[in-house]
mmCIF file of C-alpha atoms in Angstrom:
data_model
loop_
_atom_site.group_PDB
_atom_site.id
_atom_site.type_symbol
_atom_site.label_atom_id
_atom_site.label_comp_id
_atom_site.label_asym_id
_atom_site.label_seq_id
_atom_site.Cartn_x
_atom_site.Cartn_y
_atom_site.Cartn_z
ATOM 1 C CA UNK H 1304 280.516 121.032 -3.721
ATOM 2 C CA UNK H 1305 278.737 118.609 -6.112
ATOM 3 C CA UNK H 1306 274.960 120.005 -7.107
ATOM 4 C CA UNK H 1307 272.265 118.186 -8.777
ATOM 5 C CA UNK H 1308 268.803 119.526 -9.961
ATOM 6 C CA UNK H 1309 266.891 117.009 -8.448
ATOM 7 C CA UNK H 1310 264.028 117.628 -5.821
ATOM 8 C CA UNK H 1311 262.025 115.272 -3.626
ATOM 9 C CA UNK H 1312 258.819 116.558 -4.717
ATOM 10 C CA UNK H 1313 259.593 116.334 -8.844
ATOM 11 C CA UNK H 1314 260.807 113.247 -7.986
ATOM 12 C CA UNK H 1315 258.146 111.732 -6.252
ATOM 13 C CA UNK H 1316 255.937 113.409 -9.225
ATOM 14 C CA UNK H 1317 257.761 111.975 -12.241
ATOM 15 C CA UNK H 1318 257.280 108.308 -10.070
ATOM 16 C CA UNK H 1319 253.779 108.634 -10.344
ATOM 17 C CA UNK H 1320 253.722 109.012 -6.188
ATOM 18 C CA UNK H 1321 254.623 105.795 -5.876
ATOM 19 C CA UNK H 1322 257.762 106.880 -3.800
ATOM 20 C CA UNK H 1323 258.140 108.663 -0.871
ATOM 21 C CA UNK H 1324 261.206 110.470 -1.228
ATOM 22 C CA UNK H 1325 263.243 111.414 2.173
ATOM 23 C CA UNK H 1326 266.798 112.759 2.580
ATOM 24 C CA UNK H 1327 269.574 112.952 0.199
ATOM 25 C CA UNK H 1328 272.258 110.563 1.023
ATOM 26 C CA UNK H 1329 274.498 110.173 -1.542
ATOM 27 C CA UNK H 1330 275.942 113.267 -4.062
ATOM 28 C CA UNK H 1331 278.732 112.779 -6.736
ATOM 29 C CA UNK H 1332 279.904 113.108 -10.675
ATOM 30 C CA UNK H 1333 276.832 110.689 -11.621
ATOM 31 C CA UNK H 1334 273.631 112.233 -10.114
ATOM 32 C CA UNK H 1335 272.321 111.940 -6.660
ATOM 33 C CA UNK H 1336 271.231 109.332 -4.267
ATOM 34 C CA UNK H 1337 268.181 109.392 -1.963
ATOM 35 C CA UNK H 1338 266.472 107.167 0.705
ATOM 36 C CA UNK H 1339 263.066 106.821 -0.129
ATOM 37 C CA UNK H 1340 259.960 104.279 0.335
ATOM 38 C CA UNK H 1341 258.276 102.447 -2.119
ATOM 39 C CA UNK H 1342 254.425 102.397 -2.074
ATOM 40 C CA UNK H 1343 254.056 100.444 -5.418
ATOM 41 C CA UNK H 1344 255.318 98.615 -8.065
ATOM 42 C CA UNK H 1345 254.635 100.249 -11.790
ATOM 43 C CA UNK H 1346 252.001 97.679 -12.442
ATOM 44 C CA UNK H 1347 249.827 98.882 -9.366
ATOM 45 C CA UNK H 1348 250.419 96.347 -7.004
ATOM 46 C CA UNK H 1349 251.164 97.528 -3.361
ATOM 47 C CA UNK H 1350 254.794 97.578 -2.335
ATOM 48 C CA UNK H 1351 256.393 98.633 1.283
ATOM 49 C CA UNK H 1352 260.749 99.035 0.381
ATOM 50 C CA UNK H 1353 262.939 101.305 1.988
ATOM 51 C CA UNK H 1354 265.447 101.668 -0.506
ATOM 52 C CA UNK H 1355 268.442 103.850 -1.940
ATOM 53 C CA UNK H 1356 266.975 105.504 -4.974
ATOM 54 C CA UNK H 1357 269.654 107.017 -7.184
ATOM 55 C CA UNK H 1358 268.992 109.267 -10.326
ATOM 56 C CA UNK H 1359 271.980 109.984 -13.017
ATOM 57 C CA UNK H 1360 272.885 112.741 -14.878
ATOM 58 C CA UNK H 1361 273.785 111.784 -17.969
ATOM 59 C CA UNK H 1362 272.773 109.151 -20.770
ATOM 60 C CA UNK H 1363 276.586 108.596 -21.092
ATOM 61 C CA UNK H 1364 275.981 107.029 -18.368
ATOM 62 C CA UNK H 1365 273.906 103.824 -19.433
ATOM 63 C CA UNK H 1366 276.252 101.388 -20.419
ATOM 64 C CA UNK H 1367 277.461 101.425 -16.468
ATOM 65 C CA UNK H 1368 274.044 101.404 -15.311
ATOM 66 C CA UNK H 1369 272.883 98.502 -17.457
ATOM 67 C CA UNK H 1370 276.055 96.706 -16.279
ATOM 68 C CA UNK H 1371 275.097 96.861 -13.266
ATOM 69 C CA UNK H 1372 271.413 95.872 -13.681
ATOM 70 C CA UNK H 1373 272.822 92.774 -15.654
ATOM 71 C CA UNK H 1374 274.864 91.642 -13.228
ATOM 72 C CA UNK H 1375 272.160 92.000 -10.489
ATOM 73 C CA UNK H 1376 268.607 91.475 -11.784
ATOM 74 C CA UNK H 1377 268.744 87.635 -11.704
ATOM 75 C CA UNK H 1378 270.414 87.406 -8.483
ATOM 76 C CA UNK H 1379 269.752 87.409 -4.800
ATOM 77 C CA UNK H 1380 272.307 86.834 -2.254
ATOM 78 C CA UNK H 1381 272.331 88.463 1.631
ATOM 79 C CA UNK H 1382 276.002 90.025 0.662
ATOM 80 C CA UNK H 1383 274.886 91.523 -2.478
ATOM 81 C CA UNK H 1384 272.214 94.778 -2.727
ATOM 82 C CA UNK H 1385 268.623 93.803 -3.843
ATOM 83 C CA UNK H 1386 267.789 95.289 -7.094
ATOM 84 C CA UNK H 1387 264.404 96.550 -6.233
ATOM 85 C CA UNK H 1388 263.117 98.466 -9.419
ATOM 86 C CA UNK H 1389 264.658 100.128 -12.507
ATOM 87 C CA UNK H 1390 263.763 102.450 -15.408
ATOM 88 C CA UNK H 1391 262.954 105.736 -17.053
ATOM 89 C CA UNK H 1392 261.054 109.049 -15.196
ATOM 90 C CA UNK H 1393 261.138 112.733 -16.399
ATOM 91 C CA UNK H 1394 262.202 114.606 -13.157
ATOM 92 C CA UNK H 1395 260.858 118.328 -13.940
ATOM 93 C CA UNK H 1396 261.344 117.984 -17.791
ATOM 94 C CA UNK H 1397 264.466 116.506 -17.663
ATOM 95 C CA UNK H 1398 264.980 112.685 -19.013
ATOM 96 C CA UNK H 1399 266.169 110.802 -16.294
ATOM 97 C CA UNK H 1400 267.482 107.108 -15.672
ATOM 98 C CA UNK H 1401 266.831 105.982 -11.934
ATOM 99 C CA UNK H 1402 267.944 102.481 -10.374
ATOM 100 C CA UNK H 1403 265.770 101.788 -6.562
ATOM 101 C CA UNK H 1404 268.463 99.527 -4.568
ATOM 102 C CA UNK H 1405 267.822 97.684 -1.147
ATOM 103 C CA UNK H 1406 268.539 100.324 1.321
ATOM 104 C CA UNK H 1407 271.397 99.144 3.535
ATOM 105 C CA UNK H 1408 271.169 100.549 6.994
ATOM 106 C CA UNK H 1409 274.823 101.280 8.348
ATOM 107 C CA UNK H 1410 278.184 102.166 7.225
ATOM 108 C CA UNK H 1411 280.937 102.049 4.329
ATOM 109 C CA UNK H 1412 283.816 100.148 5.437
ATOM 110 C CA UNK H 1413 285.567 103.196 4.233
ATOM 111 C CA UNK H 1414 283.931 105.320 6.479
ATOM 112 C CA UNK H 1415 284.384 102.967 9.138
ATOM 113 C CA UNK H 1416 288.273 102.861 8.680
ATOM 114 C CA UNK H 1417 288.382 106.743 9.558
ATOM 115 C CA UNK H 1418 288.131 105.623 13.113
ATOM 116 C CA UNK H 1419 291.300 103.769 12.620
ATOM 117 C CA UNK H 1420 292.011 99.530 12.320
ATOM 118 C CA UNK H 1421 290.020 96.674 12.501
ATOM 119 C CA UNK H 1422 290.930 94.038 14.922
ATOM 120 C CA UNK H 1423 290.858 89.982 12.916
ATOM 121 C CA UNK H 1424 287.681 89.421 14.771
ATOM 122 C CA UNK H 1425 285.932 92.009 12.616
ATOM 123 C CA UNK H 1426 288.064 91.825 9.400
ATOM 124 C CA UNK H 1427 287.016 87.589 9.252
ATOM 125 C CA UNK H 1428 283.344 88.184 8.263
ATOM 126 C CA UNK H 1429 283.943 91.030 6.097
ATOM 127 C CA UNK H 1430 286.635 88.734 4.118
ATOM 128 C CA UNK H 1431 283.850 85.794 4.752
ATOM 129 C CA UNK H 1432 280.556 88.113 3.125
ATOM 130 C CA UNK H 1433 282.610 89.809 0.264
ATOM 131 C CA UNK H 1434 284.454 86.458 -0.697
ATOM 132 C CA UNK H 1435 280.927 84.453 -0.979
ATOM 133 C CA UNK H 1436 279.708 88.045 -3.283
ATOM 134 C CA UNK H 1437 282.402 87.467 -5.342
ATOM 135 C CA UNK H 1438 281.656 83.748 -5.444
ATOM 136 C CA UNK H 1439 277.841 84.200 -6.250
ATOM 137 C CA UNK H 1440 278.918 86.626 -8.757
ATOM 138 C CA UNK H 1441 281.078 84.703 -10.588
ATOM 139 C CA UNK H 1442 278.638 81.400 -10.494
ATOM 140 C CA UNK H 1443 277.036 83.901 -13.478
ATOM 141 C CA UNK H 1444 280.297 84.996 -14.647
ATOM 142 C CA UNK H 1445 280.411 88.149 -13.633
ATOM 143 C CA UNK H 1446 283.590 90.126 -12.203
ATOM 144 C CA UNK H 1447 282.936 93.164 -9.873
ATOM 145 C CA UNK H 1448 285.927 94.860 -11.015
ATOM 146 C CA UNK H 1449 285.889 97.528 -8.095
ATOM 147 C CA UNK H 1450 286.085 95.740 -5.016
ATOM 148 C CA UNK H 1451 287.201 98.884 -2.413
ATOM 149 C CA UNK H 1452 286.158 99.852 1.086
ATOM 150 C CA UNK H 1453 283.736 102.503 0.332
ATOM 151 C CA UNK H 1454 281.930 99.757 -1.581
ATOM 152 C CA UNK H 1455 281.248 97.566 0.902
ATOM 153 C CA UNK H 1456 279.008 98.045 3.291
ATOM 154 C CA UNK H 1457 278.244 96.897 7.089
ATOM 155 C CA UNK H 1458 275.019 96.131 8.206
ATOM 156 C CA UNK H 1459 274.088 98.192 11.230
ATOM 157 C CA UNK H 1460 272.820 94.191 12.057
ATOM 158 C CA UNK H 1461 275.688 92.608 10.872
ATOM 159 C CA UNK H 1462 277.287 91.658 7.694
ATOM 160 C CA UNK H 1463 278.994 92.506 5.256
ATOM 161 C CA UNK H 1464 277.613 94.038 1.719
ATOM 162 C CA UNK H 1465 278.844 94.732 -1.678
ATOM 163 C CA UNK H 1466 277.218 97.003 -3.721
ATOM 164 C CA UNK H 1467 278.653 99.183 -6.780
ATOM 165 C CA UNK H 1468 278.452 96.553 -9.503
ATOM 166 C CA UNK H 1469 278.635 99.693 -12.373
ATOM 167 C CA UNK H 1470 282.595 98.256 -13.426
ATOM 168 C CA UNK H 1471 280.941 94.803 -13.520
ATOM 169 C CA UNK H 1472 282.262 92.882 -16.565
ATOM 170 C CA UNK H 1473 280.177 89.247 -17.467
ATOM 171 C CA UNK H 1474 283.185 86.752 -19.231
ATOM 172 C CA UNK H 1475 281.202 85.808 -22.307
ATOM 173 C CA UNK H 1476 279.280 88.922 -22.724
ATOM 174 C CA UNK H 1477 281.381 91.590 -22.575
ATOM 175 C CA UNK H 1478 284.003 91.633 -24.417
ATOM 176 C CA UNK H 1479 285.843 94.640 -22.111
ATOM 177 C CA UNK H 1480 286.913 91.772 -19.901
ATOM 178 C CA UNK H 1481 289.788 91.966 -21.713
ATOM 179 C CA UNK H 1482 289.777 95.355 -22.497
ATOM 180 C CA UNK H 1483 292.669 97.588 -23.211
ATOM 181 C CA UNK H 1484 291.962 100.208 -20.892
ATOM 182 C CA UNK H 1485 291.722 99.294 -16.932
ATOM 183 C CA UNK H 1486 288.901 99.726 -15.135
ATOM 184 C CA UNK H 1487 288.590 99.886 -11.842
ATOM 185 C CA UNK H 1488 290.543 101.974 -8.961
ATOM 186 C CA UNK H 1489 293.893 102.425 -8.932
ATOM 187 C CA UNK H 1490 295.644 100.778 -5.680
ATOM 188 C CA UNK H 1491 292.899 98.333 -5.474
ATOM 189 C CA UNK H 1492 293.735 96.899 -9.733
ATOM 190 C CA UNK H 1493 294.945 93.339 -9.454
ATOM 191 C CA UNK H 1494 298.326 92.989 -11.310
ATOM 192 C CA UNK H 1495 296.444 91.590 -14.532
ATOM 193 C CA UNK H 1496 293.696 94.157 -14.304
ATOM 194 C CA UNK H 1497 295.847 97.102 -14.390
ATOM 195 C CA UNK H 1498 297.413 95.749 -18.079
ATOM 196 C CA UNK H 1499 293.784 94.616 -19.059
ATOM 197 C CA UNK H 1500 294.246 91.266 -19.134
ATOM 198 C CA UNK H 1501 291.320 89.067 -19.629
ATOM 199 C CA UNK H 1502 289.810 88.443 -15.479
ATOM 200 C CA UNK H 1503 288.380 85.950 -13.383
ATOM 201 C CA UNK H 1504 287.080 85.712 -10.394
ATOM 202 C CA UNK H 1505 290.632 85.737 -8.919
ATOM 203 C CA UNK H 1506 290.949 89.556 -10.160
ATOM 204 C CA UNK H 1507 288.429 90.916 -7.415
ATOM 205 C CA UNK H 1508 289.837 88.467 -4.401
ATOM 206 C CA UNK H 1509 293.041 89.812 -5.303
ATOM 207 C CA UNK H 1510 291.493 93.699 -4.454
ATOM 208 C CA UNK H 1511 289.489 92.195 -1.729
ATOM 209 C CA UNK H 1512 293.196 90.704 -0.194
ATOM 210 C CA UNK H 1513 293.796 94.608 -0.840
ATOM 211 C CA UNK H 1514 291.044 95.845 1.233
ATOM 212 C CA UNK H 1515 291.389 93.278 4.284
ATOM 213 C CA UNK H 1516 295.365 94.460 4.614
ATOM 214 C CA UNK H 1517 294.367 98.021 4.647
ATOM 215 C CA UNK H 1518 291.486 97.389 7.231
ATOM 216 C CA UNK H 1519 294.099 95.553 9.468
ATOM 217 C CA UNK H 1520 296.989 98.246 9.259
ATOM 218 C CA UNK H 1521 294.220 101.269 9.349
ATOM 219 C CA UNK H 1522 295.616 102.391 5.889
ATOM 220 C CA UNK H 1523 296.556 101.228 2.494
ATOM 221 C CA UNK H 1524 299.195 98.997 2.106
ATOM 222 C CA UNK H 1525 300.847 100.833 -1.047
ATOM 223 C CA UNK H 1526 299.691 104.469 -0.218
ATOM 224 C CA UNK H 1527 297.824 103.390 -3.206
ATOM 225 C CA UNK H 1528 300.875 102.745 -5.049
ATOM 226 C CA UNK H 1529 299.171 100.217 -8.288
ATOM 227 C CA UNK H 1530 302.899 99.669 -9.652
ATOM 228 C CA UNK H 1531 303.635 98.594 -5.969
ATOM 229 C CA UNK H 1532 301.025 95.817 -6.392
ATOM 230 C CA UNK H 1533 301.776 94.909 -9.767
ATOM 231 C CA UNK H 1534 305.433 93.909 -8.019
ATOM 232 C CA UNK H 1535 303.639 91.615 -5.589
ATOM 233 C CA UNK H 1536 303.110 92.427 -1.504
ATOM 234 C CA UNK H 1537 303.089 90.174 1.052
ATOM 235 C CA UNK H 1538 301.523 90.974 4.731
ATOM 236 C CA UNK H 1539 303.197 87.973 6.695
ATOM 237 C CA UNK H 1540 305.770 90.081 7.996
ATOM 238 C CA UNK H 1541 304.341 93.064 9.073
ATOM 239 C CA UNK H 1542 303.396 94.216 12.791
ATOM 240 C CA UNK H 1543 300.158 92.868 13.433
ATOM 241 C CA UNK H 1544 298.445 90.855 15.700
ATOM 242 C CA UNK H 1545 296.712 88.467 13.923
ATOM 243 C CA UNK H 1546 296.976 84.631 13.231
ATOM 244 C CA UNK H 1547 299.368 83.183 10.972
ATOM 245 C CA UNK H 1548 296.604 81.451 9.382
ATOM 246 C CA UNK H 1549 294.912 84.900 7.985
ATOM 247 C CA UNK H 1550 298.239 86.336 6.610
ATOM 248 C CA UNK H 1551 299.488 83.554 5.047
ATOM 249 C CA UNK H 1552 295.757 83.197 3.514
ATOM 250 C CA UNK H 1553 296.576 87.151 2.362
ATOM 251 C CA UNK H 1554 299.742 86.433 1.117
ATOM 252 C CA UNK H 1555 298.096 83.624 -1.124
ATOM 253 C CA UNK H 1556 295.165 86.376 -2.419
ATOM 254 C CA UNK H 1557 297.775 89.226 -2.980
ATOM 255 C CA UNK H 1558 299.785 86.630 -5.206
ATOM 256 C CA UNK H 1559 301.087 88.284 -8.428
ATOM 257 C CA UNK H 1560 299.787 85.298 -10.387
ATOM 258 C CA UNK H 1561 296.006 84.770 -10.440
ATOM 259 C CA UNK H 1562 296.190 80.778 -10.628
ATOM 260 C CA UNK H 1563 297.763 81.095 -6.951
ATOM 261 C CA UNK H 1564 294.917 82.668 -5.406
ATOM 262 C CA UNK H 1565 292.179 80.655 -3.216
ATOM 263 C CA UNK H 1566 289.011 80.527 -4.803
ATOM 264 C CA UNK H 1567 286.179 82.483 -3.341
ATOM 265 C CA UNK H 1568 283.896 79.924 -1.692
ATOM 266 C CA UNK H 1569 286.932 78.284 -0.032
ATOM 267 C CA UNK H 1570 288.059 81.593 1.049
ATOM 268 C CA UNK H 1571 284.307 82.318 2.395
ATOM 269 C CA UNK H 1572 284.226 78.569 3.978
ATOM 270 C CA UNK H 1573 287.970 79.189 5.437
ATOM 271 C CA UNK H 1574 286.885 82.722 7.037
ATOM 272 C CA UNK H 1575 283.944 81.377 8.424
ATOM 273 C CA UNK H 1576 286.412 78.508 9.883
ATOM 274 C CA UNK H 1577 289.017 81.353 11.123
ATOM 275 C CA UNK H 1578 286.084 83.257 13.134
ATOM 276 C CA UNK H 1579 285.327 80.215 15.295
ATOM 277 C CA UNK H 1580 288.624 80.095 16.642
ATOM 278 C CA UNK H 1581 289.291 83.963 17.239
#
């Protein structure tokens, strides 16, 4: 079991009591996740945001962090997490990075998958929300680089949200678009990611073609197999009841050559198009 030596009330003490810290949520490798409720902003002014407040570990840490802040602090979109606040605290003595996220009431798709398949009807606006994330995010040039069911997220209200943006890689910033060591999750890599290749937008709909077989057929498509994917897969074929319209639209998005894939909005646009006639 993963530990962490953080405590609501040193918490709420090293944010100046600006926070009202509630119930863990989150545990892992990088530090620990809470839901909590913002009183304030640092400069004083009055503030009401339930958000996910997450403290790392490490300082090793900080170059994912500030990736993600990059990606996110110019940007608001209602399929992409709210960057609420960010910064530095000393949580009982110890230095401590913390990021305070929109909190998004509801489920991961991966947890949501343990009950089993997802019928088209509710696959189409999780394709249709993730595919205009990706396009918002690449309108700044930025490539998610992780796209996976256990980050995305569905709205208790609806909708579908991605969050995670810590593998996030900007094209003329970072040079570790093209770097020689993969990042990512294996099974989810598109064929060029997995060889670090230089990316585009067409890297992350290829995982997101990934994620939208594997919610149809209730498990991965590979066993998460990435030399499987690097060969190509196709899901026209396969025993499911959905229209020939969506798995010839996956077949294009698990294409083995990025310049085949549709490109985000029209994907979003064509979703949105597929859900009016389920």
């Amino acid at each position: 079991m993963d530990v962490h030596p953080f405590v609501p009330a040193d918490i709420e003490a090293a944010l100046g009591r600006r926070y009202s810290v509630g119930p863990e949520i989150a545990i892992g490798g990088q530090g620990a996740v809470f839901k909590a409720t913002r009183a304030s902003r640092p400069d004083g002014t009055a503030a009401n945001d339930v958000v996910a407040l997450k403290l790392y570990l490490y300082a090793s840490q900080d170059g994912r962090v500030q990736r993600e802040i990059s990606a996110m602090e110019n940007i608001s979109h209602p399929a992409l997490a709210r960057l609420i606040e960010h910064g530095y605290c000393g949580v009982a003595g110890r230095p401590t990075r913390y990021v305070a996220w929109e909190f998004i009431d509801g489920e991961s798709l991966g947890d949501r998958l343990e009950s089993g398949p997802l019928p088209e009807f509710e696959v189409l606006p999780i394709g249709s929300d993730v595919s205009a994330a990706i396009a918002e995010l690449w309108s700044r040039r930025f490539v998610h680089g992780d796209v996976k069911p256990s980050n995305i997220m569905l709205r208790a209200s609806g909708g579908a949200v991605l969050i995670d943006l810590g593998a996030a890689r900007h094209l003329e910033q970072d040079h570790t678009l093209a770097a020689r060591q993969p990042f990512g999750t294996v099974g989810y890599l598109s064929p060029e990611q997995a060889v670090g290749a230089t990316l585009s937008c067409a890297s992350d709909i290829f995982s997101l073609g990934v994620v939208m077989l594997q919610s149809l057929l209730g498990q991965h498509p590979t066993d998460y197999d990435q030399n499987a994917l690097a060969d190509g897969i196709r899901a026209s074929g396969r025993k499911l009841a959905v229209s020939t319209g969506l798995l010839s639209t996956l077949d294009t998005m698990l294409s083995v050559r990025p310049t085949f894939r549709p490109s985000p909005a029209a994907l979003s646009s064509y979703f949105q198009g597929l859900q009016q006639k389920t």
